[in-house]
Each structure stands twice: as C-alpha cells, then as structure tokens.
CSV table of C-alpha atoms and ligand atoms in Angstrom, one decimal:
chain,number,residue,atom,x,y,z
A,6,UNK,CA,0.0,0.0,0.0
A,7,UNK,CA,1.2,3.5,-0.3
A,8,UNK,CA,1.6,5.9,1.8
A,9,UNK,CA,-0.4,9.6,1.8
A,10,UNK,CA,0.6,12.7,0.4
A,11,UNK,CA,0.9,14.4,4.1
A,12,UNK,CA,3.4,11.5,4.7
A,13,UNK,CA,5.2,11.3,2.1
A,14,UNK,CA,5.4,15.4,2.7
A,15,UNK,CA,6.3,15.2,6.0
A,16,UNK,CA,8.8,12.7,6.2
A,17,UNK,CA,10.5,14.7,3.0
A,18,UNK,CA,11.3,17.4,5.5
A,19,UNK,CA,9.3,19.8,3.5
A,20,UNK,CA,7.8,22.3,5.8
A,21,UNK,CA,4.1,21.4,5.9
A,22,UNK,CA,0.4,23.2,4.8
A,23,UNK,CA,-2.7,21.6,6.0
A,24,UNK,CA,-6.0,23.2,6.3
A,25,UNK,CA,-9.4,22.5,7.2
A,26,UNK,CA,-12.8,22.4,5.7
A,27,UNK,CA,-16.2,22.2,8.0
A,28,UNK,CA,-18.7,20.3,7.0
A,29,UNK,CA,-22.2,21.6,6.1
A,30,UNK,CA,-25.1,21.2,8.5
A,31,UNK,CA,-27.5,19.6,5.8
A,32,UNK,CA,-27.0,16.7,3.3
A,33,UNK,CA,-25.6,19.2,0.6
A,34,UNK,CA,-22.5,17.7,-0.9
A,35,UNK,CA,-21.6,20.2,-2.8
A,36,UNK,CA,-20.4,23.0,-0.6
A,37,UNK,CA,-17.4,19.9,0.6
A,38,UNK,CA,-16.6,19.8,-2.9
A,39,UNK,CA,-16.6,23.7,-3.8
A,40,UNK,CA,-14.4,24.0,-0.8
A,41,UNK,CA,-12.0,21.5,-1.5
A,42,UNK,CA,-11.6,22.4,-5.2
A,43,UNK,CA,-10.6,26.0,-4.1
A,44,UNK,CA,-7.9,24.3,-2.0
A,45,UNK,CA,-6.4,22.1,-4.1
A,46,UNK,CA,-2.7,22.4,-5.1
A,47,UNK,CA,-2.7,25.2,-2.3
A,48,UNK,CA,-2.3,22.4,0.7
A,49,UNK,CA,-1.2,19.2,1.5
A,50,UNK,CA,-4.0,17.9,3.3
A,51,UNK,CA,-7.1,19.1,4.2
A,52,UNK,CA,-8.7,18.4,7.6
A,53,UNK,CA,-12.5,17.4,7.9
A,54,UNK,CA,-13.7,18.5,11.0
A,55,UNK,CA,-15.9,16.0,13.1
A,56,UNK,CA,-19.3,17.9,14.2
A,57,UNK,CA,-17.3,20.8,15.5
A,58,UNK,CA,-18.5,22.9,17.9
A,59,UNK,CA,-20.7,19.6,19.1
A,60,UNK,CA,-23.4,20.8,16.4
A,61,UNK,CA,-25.0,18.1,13.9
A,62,UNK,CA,-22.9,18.0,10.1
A,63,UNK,CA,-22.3,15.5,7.5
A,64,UNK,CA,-20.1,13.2,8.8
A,65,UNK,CA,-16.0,13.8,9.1
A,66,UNK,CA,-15.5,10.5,7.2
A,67,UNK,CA,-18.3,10.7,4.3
A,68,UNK,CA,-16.5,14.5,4.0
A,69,UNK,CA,-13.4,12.9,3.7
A,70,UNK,CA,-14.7,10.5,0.8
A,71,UNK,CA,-16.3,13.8,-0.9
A,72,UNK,CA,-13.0,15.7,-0.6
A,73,UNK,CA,-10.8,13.2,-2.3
A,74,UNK,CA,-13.4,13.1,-4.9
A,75,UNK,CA,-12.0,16.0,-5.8
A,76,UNK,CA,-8.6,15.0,-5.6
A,77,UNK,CA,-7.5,16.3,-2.0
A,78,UNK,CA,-6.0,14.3,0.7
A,79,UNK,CA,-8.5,14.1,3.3
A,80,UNK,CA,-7.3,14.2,6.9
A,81,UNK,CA,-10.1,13.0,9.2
A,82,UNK,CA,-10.6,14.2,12.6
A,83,UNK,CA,-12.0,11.8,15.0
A,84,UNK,CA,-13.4,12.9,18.5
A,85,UNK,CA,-14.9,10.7,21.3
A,86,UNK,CA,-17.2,12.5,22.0
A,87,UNK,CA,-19.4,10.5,20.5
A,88,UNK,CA,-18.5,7.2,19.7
A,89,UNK,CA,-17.6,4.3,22.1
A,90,UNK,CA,-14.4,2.3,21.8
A,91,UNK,CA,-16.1,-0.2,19.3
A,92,UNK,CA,-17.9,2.4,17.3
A,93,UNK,CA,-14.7,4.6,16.5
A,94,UNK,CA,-12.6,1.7,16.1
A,95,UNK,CA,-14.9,0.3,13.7
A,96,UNK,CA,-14.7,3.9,11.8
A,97,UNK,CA,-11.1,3.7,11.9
A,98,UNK,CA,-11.5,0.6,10.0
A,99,UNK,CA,-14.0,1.9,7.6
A,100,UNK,CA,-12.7,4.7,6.6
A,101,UNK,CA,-9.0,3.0,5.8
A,102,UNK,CA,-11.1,0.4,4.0
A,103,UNK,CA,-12.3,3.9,1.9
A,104,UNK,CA,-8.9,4.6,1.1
A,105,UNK,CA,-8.6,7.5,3.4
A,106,UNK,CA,-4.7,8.1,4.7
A,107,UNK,CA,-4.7,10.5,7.4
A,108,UNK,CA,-6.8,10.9,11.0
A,109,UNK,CA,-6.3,13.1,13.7
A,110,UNK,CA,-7.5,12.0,17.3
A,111,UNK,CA,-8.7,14.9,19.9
A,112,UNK,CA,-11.5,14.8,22.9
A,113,UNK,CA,-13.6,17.3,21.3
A,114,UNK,CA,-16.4,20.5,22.2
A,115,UNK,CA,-18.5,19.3,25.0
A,116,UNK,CA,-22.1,19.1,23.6
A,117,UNK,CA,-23.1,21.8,26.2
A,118,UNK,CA,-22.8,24.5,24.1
A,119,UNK,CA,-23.6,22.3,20.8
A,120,UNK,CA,-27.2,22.3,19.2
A,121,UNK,CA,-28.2,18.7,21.2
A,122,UNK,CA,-27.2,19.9,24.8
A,123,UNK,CA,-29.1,17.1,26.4
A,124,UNK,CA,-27.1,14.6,24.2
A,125,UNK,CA,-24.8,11.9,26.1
A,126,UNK,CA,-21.3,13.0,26.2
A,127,UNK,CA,-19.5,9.8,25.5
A,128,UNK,CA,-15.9,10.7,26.5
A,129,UNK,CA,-15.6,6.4,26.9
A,130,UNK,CA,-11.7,6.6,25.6
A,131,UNK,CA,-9.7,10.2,26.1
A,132,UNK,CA,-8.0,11.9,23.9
A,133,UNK,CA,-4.8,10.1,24.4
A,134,UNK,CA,-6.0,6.4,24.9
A,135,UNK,CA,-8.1,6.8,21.9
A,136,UNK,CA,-4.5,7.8,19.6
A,137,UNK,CA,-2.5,5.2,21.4
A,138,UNK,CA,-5.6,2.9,19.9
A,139,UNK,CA,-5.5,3.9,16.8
A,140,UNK,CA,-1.7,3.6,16.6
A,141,UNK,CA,-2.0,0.1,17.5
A,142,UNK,CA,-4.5,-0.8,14.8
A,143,UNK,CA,-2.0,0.5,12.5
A,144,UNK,CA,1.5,-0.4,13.7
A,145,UNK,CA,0.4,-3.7,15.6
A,146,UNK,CA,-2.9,-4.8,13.9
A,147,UNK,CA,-4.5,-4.9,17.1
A,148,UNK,CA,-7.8,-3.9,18.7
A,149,UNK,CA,-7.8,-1.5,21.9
A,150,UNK,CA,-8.9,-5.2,23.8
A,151,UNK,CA,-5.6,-7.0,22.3
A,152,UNK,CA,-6.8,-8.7,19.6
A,153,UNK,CA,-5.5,-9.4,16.3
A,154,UNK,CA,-7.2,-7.8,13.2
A,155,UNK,CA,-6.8,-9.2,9.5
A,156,UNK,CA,-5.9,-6.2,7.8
A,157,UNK,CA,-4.6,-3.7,9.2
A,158,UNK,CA,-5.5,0.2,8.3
A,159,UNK,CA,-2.4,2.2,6.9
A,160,UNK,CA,-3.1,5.7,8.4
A,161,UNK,CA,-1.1,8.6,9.1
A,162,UNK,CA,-1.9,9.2,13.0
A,163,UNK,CA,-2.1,13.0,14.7
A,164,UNK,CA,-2.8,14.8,17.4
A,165,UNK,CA,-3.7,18.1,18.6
A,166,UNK,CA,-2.6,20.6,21.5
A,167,UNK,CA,-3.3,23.7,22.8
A,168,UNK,CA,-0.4,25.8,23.8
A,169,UNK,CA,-2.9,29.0,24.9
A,170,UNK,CA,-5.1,27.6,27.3
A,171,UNK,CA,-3.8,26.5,31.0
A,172,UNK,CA,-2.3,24.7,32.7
A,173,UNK,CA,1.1,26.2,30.3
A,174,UNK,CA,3.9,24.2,31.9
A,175,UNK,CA,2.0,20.8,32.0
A,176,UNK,CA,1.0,21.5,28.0
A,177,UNK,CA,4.6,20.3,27.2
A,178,UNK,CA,4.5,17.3,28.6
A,179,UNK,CA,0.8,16.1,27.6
A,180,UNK,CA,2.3,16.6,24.2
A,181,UNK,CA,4.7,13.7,25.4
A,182,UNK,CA,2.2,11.8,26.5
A,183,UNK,CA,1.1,12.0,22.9
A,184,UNK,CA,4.4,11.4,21.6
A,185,UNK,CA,4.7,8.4,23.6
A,186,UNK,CA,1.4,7.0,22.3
A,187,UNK,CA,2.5,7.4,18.6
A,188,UNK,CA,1.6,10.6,17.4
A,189,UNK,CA,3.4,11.7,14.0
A,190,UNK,CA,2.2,15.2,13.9
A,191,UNK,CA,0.2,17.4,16.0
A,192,UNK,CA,-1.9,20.8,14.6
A,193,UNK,CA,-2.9,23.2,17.1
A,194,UNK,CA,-5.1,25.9,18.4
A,195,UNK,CA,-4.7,29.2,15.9
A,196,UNK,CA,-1.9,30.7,17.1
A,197,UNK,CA,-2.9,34.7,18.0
A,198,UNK,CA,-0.3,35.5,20.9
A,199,UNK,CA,2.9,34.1,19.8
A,200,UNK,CA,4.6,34.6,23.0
A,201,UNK,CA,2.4,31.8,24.7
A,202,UNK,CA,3.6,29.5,21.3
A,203,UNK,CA,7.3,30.5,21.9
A,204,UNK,CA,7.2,29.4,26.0
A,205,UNK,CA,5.9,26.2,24.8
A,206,UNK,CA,7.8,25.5,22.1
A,207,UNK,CA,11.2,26.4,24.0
A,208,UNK,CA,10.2,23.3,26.4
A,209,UNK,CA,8.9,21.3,23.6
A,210,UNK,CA,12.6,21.3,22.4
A,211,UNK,CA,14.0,21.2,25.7
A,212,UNK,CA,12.1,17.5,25.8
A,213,UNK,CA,13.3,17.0,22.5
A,214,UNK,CA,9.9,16.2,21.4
A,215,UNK,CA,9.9,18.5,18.3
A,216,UNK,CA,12.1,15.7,16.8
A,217,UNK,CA,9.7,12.9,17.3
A,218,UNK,CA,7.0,14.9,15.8
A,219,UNK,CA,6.0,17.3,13.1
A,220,UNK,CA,4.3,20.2,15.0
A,221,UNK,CA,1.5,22.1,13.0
A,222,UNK,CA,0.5,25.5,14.1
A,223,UNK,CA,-2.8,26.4,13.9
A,224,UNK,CA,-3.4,29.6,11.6
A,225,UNK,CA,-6.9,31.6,11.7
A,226,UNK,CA,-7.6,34.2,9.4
A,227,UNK,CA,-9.9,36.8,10.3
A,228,UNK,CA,-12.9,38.1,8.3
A,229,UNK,CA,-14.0,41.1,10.8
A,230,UNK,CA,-13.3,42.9,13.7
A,231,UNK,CA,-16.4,41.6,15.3
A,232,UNK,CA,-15.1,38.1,14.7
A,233,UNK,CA,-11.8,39.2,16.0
A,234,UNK,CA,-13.8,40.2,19.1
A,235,UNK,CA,-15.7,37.1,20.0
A,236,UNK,CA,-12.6,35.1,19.7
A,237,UNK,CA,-10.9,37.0,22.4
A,238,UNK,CA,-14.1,37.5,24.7
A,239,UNK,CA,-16.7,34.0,24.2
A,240,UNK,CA,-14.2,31.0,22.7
A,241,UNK,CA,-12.5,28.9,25.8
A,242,UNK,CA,-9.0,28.2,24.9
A,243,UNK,CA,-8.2,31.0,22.4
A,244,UNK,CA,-5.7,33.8,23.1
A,245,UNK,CA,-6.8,36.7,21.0
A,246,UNK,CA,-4.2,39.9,22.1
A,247,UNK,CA,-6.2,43.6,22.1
A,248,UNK,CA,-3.1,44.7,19.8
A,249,UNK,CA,-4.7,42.4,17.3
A,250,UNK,CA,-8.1,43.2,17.9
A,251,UNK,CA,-7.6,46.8,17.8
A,252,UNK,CA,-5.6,46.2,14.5
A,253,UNK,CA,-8.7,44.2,12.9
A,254,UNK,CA,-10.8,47.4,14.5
A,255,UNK,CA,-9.2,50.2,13.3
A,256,UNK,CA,-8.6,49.0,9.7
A,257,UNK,CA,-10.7,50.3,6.5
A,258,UNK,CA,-10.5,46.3,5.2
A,259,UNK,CA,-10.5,44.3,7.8
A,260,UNK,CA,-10.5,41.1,5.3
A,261,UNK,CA,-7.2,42.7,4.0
A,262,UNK,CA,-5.8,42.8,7.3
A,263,UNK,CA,-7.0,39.4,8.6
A,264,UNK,CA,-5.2,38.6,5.8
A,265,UNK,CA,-2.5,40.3,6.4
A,266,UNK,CA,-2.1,39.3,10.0
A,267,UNK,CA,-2.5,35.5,9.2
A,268,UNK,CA,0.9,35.9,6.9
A,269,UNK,CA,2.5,37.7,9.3
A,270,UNK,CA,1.7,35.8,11.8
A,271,UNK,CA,3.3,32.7,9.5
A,272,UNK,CA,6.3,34.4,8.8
A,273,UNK,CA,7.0,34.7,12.7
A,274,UNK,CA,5.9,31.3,13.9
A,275,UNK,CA,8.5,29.6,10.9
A,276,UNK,CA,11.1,31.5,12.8
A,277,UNK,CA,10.4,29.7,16.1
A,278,UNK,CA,12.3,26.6,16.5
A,279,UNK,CA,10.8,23.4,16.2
A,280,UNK,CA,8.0,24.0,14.3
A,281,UNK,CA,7.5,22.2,11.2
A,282,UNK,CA,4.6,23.6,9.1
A,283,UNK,CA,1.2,24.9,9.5
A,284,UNK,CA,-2.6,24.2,9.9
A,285,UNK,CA,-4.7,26.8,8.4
A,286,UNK,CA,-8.1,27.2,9.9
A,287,UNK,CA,-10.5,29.5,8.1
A,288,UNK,CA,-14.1,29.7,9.6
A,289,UNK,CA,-16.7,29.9,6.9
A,290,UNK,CA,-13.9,31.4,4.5
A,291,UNK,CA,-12.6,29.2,2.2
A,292,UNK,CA,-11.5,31.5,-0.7
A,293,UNK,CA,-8.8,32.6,1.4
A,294,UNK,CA,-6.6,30.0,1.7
A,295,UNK,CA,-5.2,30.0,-1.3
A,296,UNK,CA,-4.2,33.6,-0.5
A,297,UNK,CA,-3.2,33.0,2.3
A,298,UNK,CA,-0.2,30.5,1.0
A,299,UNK,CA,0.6,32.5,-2.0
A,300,UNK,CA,1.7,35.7,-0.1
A,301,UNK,CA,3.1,33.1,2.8
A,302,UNK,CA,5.6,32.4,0.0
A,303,UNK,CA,4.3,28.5,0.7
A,304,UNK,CA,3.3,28.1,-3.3
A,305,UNK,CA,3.5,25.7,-5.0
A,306,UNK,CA,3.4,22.4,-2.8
A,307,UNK,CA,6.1,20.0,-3.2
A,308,UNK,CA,5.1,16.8,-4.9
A,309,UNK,CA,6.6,13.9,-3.7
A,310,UNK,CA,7.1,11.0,-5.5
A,311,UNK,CA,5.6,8.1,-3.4
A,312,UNK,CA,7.0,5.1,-2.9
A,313,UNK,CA,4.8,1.7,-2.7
A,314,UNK,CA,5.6,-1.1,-0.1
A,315,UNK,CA,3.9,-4.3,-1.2
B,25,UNK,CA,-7.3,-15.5,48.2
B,26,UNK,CA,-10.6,-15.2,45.2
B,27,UNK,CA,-11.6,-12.7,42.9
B,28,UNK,CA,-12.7,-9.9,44.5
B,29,UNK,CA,-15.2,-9.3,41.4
B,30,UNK,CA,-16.7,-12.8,42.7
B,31,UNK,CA,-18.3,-11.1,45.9
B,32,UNK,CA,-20.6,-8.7,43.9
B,33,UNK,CA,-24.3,-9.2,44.9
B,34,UNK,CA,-23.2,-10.2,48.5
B,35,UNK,CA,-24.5,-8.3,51.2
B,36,UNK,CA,-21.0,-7.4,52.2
B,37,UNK,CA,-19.7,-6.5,49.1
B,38,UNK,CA,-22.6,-4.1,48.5
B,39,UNK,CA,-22.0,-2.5,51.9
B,40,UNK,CA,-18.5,-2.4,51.3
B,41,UNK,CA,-19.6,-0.1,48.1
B,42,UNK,CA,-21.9,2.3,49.9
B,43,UNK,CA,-19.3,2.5,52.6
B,44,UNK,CA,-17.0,3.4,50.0
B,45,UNK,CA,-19.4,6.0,48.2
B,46,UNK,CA,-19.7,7.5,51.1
B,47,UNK,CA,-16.4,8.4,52.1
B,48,UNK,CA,-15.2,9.5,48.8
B,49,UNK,CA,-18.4,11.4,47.1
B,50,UNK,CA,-18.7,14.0,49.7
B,51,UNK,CA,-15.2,15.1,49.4
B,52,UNK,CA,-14.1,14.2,46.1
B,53,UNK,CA,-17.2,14.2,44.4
B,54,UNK,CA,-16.1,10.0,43.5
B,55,UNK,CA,-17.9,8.4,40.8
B,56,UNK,CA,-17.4,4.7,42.0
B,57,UNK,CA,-15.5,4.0,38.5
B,58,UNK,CA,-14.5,0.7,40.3
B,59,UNK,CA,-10.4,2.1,38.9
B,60,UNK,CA,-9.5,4.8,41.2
B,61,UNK,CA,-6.8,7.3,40.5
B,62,UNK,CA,-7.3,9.6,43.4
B,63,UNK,CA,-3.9,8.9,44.9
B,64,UNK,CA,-1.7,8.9,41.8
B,65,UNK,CA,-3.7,12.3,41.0
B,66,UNK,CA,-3.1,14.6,43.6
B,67,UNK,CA,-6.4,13.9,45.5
B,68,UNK,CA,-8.5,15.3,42.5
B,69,UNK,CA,-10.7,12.6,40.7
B,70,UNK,CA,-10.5,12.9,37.3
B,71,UNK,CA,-14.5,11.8,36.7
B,72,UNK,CA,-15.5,14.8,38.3
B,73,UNK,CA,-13.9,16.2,34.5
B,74,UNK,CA,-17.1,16.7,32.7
B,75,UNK,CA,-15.1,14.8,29.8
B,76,UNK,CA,-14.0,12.6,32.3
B,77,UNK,CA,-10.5,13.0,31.4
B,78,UNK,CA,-7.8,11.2,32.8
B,79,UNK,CA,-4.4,11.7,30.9
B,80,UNK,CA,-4.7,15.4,31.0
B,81,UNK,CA,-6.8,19.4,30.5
B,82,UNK,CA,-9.0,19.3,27.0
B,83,UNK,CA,-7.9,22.2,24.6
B,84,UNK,CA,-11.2,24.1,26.4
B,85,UNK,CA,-9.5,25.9,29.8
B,86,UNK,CA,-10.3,29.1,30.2
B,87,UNK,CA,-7.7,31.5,31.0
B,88,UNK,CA,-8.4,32.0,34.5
B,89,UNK,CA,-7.4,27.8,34.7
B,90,UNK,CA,-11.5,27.2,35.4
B,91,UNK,CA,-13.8,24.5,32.9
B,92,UNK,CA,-14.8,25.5,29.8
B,93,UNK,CA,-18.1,23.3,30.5
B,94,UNK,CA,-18.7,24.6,33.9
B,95,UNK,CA,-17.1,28.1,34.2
B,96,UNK,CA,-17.9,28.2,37.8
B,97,UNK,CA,-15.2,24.6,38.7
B,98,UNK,CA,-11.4,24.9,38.7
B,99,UNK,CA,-10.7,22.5,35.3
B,100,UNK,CA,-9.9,19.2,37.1
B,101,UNK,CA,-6.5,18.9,34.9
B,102,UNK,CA,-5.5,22.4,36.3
B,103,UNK,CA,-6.1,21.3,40.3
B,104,UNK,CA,-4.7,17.7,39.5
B,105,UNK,CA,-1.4,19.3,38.1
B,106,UNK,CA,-0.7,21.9,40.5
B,107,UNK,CA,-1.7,19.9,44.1
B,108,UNK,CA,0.7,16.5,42.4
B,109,UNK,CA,3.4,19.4,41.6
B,110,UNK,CA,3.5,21.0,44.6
B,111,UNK,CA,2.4,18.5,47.3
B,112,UNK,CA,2.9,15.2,46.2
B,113,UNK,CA,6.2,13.0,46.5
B,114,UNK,CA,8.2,13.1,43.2
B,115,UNK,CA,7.6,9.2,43.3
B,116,UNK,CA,4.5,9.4,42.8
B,117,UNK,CA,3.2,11.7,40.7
B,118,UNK,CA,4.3,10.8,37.2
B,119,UNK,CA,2.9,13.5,34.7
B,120,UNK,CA,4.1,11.9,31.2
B,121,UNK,CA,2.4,8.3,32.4
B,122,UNK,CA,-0.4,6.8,30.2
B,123,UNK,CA,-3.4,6.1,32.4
B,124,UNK,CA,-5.4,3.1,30.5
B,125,UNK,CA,-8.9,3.6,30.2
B,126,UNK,CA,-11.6,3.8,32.3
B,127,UNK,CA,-13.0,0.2,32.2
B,128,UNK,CA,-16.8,0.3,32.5
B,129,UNK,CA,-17.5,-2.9,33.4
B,130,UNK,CA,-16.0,-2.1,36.9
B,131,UNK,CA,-18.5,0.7,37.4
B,132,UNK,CA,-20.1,0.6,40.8
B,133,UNK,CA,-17.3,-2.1,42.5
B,134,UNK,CA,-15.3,-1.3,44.9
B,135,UNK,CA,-11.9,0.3,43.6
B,136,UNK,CA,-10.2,-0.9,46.9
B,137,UNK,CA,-11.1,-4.5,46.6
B,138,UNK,CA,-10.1,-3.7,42.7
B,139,UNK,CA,-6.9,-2.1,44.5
B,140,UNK,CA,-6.4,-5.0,46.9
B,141,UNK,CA,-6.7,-7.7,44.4
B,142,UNK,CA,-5.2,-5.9,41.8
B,143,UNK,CA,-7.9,-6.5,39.4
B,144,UNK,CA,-7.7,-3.0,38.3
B,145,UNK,CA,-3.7,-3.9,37.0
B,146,UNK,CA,-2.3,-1.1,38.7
B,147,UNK,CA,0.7,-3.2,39.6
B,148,UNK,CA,1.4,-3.5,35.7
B,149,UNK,CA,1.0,0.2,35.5
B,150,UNK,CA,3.3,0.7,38.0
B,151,UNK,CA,5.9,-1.5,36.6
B,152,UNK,CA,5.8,-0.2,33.3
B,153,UNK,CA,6.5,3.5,35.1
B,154,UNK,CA,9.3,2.0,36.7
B,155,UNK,CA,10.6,0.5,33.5
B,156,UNK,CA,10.4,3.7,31.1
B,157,UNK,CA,12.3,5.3,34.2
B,158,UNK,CA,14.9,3.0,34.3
C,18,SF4,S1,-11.7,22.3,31.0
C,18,SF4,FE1,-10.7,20.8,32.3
C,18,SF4,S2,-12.4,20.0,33.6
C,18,SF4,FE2,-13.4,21.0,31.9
C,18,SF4,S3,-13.8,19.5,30.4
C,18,SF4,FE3,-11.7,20.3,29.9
C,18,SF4,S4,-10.3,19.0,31.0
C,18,SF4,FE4,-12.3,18.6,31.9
C-alpha cells in the first residue's frame, strides 16, 4: 500500500500546509466539494472537522470521501465524544477500508454549548487512549482489547494541543504523552499570541519532542473585527491579544488585514524553533486560503514521489 | 485468596460499596468508577472532569485555569497538576504516564477491593513506570 501525500510530505522534511474544511449542516455535498476544489494544489492535506463545535454536520469521514473526490488528501478528525471504543474503532477501519490516509484524534467540544445539549457525552476513551488505539491498529494490527485484526489500516496518526489555554507548563509534557502513544504530527489551536507558542515550544525542544514529531500551528484568518472580538471575549482556549483586535478594528479592510495578520503571523511562527509547518483554519472562508499561502511564499506544494511497499 | 469481582451481589460487598461511596463522594465528588486514580492524582478525581478526562486538561480551559463546561469549577486537569506538583512525593506523581482507560464494566465495585486484588492492573501500570524510568 502507499503511503499519503501528508506523509510522504512530512517525512520529506518539506515544511508542511494543512488546512481544514467544516462540514455543512444539511445533506448538501456540494459545498465539501466547492471547498476542497478551491484548495487544491494550495495544501497538503485538508482536515474534515468532526461535528465541530458539538453541532450536527455530514459526517468527518463521508466528507473525507467527498473531498478526495476532488482530488484532496483528506485528513479525518476523530473525537470521542461521540462514539464508544467499538464504534470509533470500527470507523477507523471503515474509513482505511475507503482509502482515506490521514486521521487526527482529539477529545472534542462538550455538547453543552452544541445544538443537542441534552445529548450523552460519550468521552468512553480520552483523547490520548483513543491515539494510542488507533496507533495500535495501524503499527500492531490490534484492537484496543488485544486482539489481532486481519488487515490492518495504513493511516497517518495525529494529534492536537493547545499551547494557549492553562495549565502552560504541564501542556509540554501532555504533548509527550502523545508522543509516547505514537503521534506523528500534532496541529494546534490558531496561534494569535505568539509569546504563549514560543514558552511552549522552547520546552517542547528542551524535551526533544519537536524531533519525534512534526508540530502544526494552527493559523486563523480573520474576516471582521467583530469576529476578532468574540474570539478574544466567548471562545475557551483561544488567546486573541487587544493589539490584534484593535488592528482588525481600526482597519478600512478588515478582510485585507485578517489577511495580512495570518501571513504575518506565519512568517513569525516559521522562525520559532521546532516548528515544522502549518494548519490553516478559516471559519466559513474558504477562498482565502489560497491567498493566504501564496503571499506566505508556501506556493507551489512539493510533490513527492511516493514510494509503494507491497 | 478469590476474585474480589466474585463477591458482587453479597450483602457485604454491596455495603462495602456504599461504605465506600460514602467516604469519597462527599469530598471528592467520587464516581465509583470501580479504577480509582485519586492517589496517583493529587487527591483530584479525574470523573468529576465533565469529559472525564484522565491523561490530561482538554484544549477548552479558560484562561483563569476554570472548565470550559462549567465556568464556575477549577478545570480538574489544572487542580490535579498543581496539588501533584507542589504536594505530592516526586515518586508518585508521574505526569508523562499513560493512564489506561476507564473500564466500564467495573462501574459501581469497589476500587479498593479492585486495588487490593489488583484486578484494576495497577501493579502492571506501576511497573511499566518503573521500567520507562529506568
Ligand atoms: S476544561 Fe478541564 S475539567 Fe473542563 S472538560 Fe476540559 S479538561 Fe475537563
């Protein structure tokens, strides 16, 4: 089987563009595909985002299926929130059985603030037990209980992490702890406040971690000032500085300088040691992306040639 | 010496859990998971996590360190890291270890039989921490 384009990417050395699409809340294929068209050749891989914000989409994995339709590497994101032990595993197999390369593992949005509040929040595996047992379908063949499978998926296994959001020094190490349980690469929160991304990088290469791992940081282009706004003030987990707001505030385009301040903000966080590419995250704004890598000086996307095993 | 899981439905053993529940809800809010983790955590059970986290904080804090779920509780993960850090002996808090998960078919036993007889495998757990520090 071959391996994925993010792979084959990654383990060039190349530095690394990933984005992300969300999935529509309604059985319309079509805006997947439109989205995925506008990225191609722009990205490596392209996230599909698994009922984000705990509010009912098409599925991460039927996404992913639409998405490489169109001839884009689908990454799939997997919470557990939702799904128990055998129902994710059982996606895991599915959705290497559909020819899909890439899945990243998280915990997920509570579905408190989602649009089923009343649903049962699963939670049966965590973040980390659920990577180390996906990593042990793929490397060992073997379910979370021990047992052997026939076939095992070929995936590309990631993580995510949040260097903005408390407790700092302890954010480090729970990277480990991913590291430890097989995590290739890791994409994280949109990076805003680079000063909390340089503290936590600094002791993710003082662990030495940055070598086991291709770390991802999470890029967010802003649209508006308001948007800007409620990232800072309603969004748990997000560091949004008032310079930045202000910025997006006091600017006659603020789509110009969203823009602007998401390819600054790459040209900074390339500078900081140990990070290996980035994981752009556009909310309901697409059309950007491209844009966003062009003037990022990220264009055009290496194309690795991909070697088969048998 | 038996299965502790064998003694389940005996008038003892279900005493045994209610003696249990309470002595651990009232002050730690204990969920009688059947695997308890209270003293490798710092005195801070993880269940009480409205994820129910136990390898570490979701990517939800809030700044001030509280839950993104409930704003009004310190995030478990944020208590758990800083009581282990400052109060606990280096020995036994180990913040990079694995915890397995939460196995529901022990829900509602009691965790120190589970302890006792080690049918919660904490003994492996505790070897394979000794190992990877080695
Ligand atoms: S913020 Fe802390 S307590 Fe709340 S769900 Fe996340 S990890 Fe659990």
């Amino acid at each position: 089987m071959a391996i994925g384009n993010l792979q084959a990417v990654a383990e060039s050395g190349a530095f690394l563009v990933t984005s992300e699409i969300g999935p529509p809340k309604g059985a319309d294929p079509d805006a997947v595909r439109k989205a995925a068209r506008v990225m191609k050749g722009c990205v490596d891989a392209v996230n599909l985002t698994d009922n984000q914000t705990a509010v009912v989409r098409i599925s991460s994995v039927a996404a992913a299926v639409l998405v490489q339709q169109e001839g884009v590497e689908a990454v799939v994101q997997m919470t557990v929130r939702d799904r128990n032990r055998i129902a994710l595993q059982s996606d895991v197999l599915g959705l290497a059985a559909l020819g899909i390369k890439n899945v990243v593992c998280m915990s997920g949005d509570h579905p408190c603030n989602g649009n089923h509040p009343a649903a049962k929040p699963v939670y049966d595996l965590d973040s980390i037990t659920w990577l180390q047992t996906v990593v042990q379908m793929t490397r060992d063949g073997k379910f979370q209980c021990g047992e052997e499978m026939k076939k095992k998926p070929e995936l590309f296994v990631g993580a995510v992490e949040n260097p903005f959001a408390p407790p700092y020094e302890y954010r480090p190490i729970r990277l480990g702890k991913k590291v430890d349980a097989g995590a290739r690469y890791i994409q994280t929160q949109c990076a805003f406040d680079l000063d909390y991304l340089r503290r936590f990088m600094a002791d993710v290469v003082k662990l030495g971690l940055h070598e086991q791992v291709k770390i991802l940081v999470g890029i967010t282009p802003m649209k508006s000032a308001k948007m800007a706004r409620h990232m800072q003030t309603n969004v748990p987990g997000l560091q949004v500085p008032e310079a930045v707001c202000r910025r997006m505030e006091a600017a006659a385009d603020p789509k110009e300088e969203g823009l602007a301040i998401a390819v600054e903000t790459i040209h900074a966080v390339r500078e900081i040691p140990g990070v290996a590419g980035i994981h752009l995250m556009p909310v309901m704004w697409e059309d950007v992306v491209p844009l966003v890598v062009e003037r990022a000086g990220l264009l055009p996307r290496p194309t690795v040639e991909i070697a088969t095993t048998a | 010496m038996g299965n502790a899981l064998e003694w389940i439905g005996s008038k003892l053993y279900t005493g045994l859990v209610w003696f249990e529940y309470c002595a651990k809800h009232p002050i730690f809010g204990c969920r009688l998971c059947g695997t308890c983790k209270l003293h490798d955590l710092g005195l801070t059970c993880p269940m009480t996590c409205p994820k129910q986290l136990r390898n570490g904080p979701c990517g939800g804090v809030r700044a001030n360190g509280h839950c993104e779920v409930k704003p009004e509780m310190e995030c478990r993960w944020v208590r758990i890291e800083r009581r282990a850090r400052k109060y606990w002996p280096k020995s036994w808090w180990h913040p990079r270890h694995i915890n397995p998960p939460v196995r529901w078919d022990l829900q509602a036993t009691s965790s120190w039989l589970n302890y006792l007889y080690n049918v919660d495998k904490h003994k492996e757990e505790y070897e394979e921490i000794k190992a990877k520090q080695q």
